[in-house]
XYZ file of N, CA and C in Angstrom:
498
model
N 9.926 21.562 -12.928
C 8.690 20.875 -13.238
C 7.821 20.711 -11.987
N 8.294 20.326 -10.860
C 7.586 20.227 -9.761
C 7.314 21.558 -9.300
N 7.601 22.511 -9.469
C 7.479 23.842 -9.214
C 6.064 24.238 -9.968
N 6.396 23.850 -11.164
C 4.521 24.244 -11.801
C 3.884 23.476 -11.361
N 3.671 22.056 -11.113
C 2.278 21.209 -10.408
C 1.940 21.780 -9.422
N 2.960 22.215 -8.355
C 2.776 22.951 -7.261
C 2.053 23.943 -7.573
N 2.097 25.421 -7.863
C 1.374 26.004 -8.788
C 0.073 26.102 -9.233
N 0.020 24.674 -9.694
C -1.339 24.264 -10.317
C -2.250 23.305 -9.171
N -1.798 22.776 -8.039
C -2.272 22.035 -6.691
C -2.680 23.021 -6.496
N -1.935 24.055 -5.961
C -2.225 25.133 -5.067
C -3.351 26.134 -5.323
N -3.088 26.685 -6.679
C -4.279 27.226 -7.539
C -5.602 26.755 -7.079
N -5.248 25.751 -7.521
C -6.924 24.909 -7.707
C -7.104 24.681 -6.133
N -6.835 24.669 -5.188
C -6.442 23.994 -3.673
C -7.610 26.003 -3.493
N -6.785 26.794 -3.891
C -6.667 27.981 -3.249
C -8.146 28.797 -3.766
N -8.294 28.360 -5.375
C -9.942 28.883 -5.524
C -10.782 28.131 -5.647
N -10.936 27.194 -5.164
C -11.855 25.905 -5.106
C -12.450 26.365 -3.369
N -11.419 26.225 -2.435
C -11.483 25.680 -0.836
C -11.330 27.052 -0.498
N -10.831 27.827 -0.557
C -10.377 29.362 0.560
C -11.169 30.366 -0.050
N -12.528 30.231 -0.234
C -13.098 31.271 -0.624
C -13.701 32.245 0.318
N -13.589 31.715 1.860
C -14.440 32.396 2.749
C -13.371 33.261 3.744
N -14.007 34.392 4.628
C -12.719 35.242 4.854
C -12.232 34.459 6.200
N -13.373 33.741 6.641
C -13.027 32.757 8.156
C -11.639 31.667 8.496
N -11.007 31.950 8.798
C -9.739 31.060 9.005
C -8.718 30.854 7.537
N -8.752 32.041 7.085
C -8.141 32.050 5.475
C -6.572 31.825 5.413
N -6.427 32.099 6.345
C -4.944 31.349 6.848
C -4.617 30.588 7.213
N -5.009 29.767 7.609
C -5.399 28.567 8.167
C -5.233 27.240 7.046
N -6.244 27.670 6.367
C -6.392 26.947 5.139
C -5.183 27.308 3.933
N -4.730 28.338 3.776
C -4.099 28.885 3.155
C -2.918 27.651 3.360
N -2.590 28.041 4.435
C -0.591 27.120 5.193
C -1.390 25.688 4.851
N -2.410 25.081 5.426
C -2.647 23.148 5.243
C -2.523 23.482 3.316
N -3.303 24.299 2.530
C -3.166 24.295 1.130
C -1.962 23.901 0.804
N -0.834 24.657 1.291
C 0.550 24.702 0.645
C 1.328 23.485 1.100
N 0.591 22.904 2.273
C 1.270 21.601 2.977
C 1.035 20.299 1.999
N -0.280 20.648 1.553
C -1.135 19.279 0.902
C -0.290 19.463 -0.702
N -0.667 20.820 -0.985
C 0.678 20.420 -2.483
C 1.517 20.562 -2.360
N 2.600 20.562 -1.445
C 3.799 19.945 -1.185
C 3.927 19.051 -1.224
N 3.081 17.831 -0.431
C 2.964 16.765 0.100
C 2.934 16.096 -1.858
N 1.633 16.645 -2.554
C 1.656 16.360 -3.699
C 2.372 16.125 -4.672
N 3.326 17.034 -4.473
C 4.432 17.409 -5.309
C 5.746 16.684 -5.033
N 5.732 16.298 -3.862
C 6.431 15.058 -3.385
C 6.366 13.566 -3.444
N 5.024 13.473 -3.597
C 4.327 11.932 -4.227
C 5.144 11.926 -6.089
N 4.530 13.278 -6.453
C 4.992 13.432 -8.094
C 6.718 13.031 -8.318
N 7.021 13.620 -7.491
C 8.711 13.379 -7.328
C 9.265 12.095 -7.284
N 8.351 11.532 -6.178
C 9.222 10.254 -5.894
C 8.509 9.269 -6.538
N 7.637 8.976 -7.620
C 6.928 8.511 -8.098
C 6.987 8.431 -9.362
N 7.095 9.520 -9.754
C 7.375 9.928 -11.224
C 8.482 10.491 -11.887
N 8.798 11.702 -11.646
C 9.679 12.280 -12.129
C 11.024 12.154 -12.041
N 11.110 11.222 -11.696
C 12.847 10.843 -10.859
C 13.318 9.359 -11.292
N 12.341 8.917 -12.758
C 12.571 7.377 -12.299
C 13.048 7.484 -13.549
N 13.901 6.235 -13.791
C 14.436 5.634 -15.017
C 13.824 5.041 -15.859
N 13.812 5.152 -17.218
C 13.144 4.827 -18.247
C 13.645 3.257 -18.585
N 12.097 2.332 -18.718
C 12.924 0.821 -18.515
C 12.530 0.704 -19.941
N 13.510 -0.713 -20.567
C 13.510 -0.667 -21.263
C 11.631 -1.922 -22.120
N 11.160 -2.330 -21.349
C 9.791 -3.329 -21.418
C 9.198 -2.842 -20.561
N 7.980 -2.823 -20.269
C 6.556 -3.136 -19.271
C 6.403 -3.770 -18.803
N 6.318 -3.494 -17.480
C 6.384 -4.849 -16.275
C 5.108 -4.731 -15.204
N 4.381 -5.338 -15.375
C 3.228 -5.428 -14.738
C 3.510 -6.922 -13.500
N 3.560 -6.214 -11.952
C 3.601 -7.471 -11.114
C 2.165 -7.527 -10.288
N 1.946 -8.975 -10.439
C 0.735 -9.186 -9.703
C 0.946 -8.957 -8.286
N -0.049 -9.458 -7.201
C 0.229 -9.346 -6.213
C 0.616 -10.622 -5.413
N 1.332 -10.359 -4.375
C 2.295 -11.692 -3.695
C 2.216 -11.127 -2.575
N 1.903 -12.269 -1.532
C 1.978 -11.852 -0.287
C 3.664 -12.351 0.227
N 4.057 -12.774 -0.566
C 5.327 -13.093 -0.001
C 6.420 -11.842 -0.271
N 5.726 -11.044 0.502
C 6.735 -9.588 -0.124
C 7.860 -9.270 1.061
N 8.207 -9.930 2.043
C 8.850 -9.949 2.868
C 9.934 -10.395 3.125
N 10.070 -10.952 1.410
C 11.466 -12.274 1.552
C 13.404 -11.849 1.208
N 12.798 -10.158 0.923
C 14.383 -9.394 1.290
C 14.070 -8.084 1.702
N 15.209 -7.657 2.281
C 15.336 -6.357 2.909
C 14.647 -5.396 2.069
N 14.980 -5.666 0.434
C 14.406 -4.762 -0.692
C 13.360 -4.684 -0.133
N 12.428 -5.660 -0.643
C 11.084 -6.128 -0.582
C 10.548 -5.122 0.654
N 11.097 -5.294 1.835
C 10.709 -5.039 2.888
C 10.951 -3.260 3.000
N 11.615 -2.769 2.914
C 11.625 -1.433 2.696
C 10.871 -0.981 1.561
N 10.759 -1.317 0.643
C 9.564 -0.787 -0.849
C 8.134 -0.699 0.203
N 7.792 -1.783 0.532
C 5.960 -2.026 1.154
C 6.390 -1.009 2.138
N 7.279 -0.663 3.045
C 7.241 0.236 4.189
C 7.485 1.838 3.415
N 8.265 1.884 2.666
C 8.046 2.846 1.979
C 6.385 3.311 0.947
N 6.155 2.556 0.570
C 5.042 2.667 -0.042
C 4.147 3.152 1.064
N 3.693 2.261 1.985
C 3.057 2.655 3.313
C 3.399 3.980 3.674
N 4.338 4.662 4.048
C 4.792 5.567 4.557
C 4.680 6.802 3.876
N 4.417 6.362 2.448
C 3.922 7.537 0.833
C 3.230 8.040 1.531
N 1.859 7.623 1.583
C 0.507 7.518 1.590
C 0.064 8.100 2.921
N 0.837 7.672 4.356
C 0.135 8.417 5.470
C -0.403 9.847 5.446
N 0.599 10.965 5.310
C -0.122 11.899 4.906
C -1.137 12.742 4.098
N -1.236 11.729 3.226
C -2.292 12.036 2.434
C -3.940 11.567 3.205
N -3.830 10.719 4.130
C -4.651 10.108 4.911
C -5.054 11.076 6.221
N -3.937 11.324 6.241
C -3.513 12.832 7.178
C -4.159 13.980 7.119
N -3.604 14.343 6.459
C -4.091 15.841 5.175
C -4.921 16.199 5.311
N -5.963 15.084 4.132
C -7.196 15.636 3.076
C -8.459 15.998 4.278
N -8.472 15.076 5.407
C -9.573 15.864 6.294
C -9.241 17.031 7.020
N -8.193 17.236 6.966
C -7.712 18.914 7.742
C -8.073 19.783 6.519
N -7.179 19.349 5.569
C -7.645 20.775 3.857
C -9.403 20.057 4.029
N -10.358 19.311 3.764
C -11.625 19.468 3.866
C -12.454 19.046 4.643
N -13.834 19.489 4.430
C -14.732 19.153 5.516
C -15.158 17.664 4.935
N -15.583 16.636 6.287
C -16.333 16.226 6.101
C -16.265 14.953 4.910
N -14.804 14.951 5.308
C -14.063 13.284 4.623
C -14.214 12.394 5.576
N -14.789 11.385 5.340
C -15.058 9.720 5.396
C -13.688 8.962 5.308
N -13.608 7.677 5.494
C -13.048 6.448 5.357
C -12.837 6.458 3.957
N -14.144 6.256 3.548
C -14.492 5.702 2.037
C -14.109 6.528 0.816
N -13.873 7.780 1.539
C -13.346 9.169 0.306
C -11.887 8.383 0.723
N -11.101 8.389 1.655
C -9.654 7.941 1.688
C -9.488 6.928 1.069
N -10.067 6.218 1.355
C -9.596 4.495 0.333
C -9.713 4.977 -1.286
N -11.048 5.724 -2.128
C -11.108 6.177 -3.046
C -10.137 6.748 -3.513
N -9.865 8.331 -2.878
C -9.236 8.712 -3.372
C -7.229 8.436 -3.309
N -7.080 7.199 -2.056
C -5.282 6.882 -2.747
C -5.514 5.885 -3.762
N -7.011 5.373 -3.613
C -6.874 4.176 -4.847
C -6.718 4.683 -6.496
N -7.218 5.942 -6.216
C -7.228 6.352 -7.837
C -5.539 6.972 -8.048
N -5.444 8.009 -6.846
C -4.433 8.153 -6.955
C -3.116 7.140 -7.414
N -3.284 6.452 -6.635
C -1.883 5.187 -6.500
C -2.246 4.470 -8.229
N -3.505 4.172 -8.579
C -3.961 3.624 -9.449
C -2.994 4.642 -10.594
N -3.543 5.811 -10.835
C -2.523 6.660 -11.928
C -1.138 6.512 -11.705
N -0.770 6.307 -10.681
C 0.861 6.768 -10.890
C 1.271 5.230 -11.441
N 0.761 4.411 -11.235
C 0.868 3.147 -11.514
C 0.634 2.773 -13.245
N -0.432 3.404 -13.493
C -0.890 3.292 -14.560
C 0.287 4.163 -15.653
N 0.563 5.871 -15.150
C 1.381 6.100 -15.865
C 3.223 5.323 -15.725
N 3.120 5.095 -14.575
C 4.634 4.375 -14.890
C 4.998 3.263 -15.602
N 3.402 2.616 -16.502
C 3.468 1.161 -16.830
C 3.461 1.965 -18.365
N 2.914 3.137 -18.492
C 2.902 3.881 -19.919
C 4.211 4.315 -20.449
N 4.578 4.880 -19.653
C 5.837 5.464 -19.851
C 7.242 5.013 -19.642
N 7.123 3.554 -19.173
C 7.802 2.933 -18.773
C 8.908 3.142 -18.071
N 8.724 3.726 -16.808
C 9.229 4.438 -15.443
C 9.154 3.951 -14.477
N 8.713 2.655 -14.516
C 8.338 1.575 -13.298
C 7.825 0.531 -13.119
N 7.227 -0.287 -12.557
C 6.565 -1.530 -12.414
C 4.980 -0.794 -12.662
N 4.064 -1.562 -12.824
C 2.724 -1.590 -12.451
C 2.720 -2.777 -11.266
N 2.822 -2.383 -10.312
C 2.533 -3.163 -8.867
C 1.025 -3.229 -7.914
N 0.664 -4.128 -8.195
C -0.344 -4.208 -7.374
C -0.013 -4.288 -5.882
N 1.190 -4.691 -5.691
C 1.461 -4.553 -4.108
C 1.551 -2.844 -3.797
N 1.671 -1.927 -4.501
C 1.973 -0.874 -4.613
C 0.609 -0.347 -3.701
N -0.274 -0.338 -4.926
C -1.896 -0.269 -4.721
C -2.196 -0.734 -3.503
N -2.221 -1.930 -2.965
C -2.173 -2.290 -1.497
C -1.583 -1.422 -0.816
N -0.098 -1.250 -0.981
C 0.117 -0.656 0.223
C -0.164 0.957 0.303
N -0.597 1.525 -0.599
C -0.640 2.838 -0.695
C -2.055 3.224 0.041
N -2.707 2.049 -0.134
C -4.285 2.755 0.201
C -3.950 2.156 2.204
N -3.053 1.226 2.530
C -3.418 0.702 3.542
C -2.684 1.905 4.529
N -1.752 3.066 3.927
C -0.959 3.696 4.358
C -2.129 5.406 4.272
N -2.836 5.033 3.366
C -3.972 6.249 3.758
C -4.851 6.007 4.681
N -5.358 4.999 4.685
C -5.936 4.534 5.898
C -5.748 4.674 7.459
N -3.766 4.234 7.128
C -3.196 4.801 9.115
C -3.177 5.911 8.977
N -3.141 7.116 8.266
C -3.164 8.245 8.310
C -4.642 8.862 8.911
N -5.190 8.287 8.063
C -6.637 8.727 8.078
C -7.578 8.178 9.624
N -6.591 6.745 9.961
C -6.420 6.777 11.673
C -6.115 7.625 12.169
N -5.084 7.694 12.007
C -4.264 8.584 12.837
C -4.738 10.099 13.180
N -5.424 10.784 12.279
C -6.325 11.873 12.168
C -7.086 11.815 13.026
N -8.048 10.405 13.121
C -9.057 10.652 13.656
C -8.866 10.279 15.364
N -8.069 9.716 15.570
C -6.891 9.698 16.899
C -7.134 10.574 17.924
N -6.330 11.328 16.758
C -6.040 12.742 17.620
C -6.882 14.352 17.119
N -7.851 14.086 16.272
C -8.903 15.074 15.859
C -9.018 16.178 17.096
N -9.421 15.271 18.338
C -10.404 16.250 19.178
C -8.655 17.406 19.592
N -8.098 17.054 20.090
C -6.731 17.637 20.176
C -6.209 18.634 19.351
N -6.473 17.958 18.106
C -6.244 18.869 17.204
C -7.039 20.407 16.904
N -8.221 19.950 17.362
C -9.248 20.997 17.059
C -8.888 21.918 18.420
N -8.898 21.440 19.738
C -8.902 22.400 20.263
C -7.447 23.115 20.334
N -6.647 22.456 20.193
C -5.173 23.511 20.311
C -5.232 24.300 18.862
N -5.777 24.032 17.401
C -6.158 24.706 16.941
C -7.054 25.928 16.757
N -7.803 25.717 17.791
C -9.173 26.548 18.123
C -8.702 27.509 19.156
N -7.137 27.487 20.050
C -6.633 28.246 20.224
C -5.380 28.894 19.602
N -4.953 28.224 19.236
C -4.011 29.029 18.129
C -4.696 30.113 17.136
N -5.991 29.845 16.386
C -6.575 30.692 15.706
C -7.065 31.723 16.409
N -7.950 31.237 17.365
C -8.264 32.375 18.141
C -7.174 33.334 18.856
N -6.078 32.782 19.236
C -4.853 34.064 19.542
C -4.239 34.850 18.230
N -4.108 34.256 17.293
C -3.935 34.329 15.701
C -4.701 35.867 15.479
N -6.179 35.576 15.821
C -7.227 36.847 15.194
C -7.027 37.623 16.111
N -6.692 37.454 17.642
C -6.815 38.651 18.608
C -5.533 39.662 18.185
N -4.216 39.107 17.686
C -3.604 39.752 17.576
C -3.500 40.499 15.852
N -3.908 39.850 15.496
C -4.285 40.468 14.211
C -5.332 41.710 14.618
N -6.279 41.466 15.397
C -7.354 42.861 15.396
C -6.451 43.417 16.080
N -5.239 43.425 16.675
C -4.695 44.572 17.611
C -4.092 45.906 17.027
């Protein structure tokens, strides 16, 4: 099952974004990284969970710190989400803050929404918190180390094409 979403990320990743012949490899490898990454959210999110037997919708509590559980779920949750914060401005141009918060909020919002449908999980609003606050350090973290990135990229590609024209 995770094998076709992948598939279908990638697809859409691959004729949507890589239409130009400039760095088509480039984009190609972050494509396959980002639906991986995807397909790994799907995994540990969805497809792997136990069917409960009621709907459990938890509000939010800041007192989420008061067991080890507790405390590994929010760090895990956090830790979902970095790469996606990561990611989405390397796969595109010209992502914002405000596209990151959007888009883990919708994201986190569905998986939430379907696990409260299907009854595969909590509907957690601490979830939602921590998912978007974990796109966010990502989406730090990107912008961190951007200039770095670009130029050791900007030589890697460029040795990339010299030896390709050889």
């Amino acid at each position: 099952m995770e094998i076709i979403f992948g598939f279908i990320f990638f697809g859409g990743y691959f004729y949507f974004v890589i239409r130009k012949e400039e760095h088509r490899i480039k984009y190609c490898v972050l494509g396959i990284l980002y639906s991986i990454y995807l397909v790994g959210i799907l995994h540990f999110t969805l497809l792997h969970r136990v069917i409960l037997d009621t709907r459990h919708i938890k509000f939010f509590s800041l007192n989420t710190g008061a067991s080890i559980y507790d405390m590994s779920e929010t760090f895990y949750n956090i830790l979902l989400f970095i790469p996606m914060g990561f990611l989405t401005p390397l796969c595109f141009k010209n992502i914002k803050l405000k596209r990151i918060l959007f888009q883990c909020l919708c994201i986190s919002f569905g998986i939430e929404i379907i696990q409260l449908i299907f009854q595969i999980g909590f509907f957690d609003i601490n979830d939602l918190v921590n998912n978007v606050l974990g796109g966010i350090i990502g989406y730090l973290l990107f912008r961190l180390i951007e200039k770095e990135l670009k130029k050791y990229g900007k030589i890697f590609w460029d040795r990339w094409s010299q030896r390709k024209s050889q």
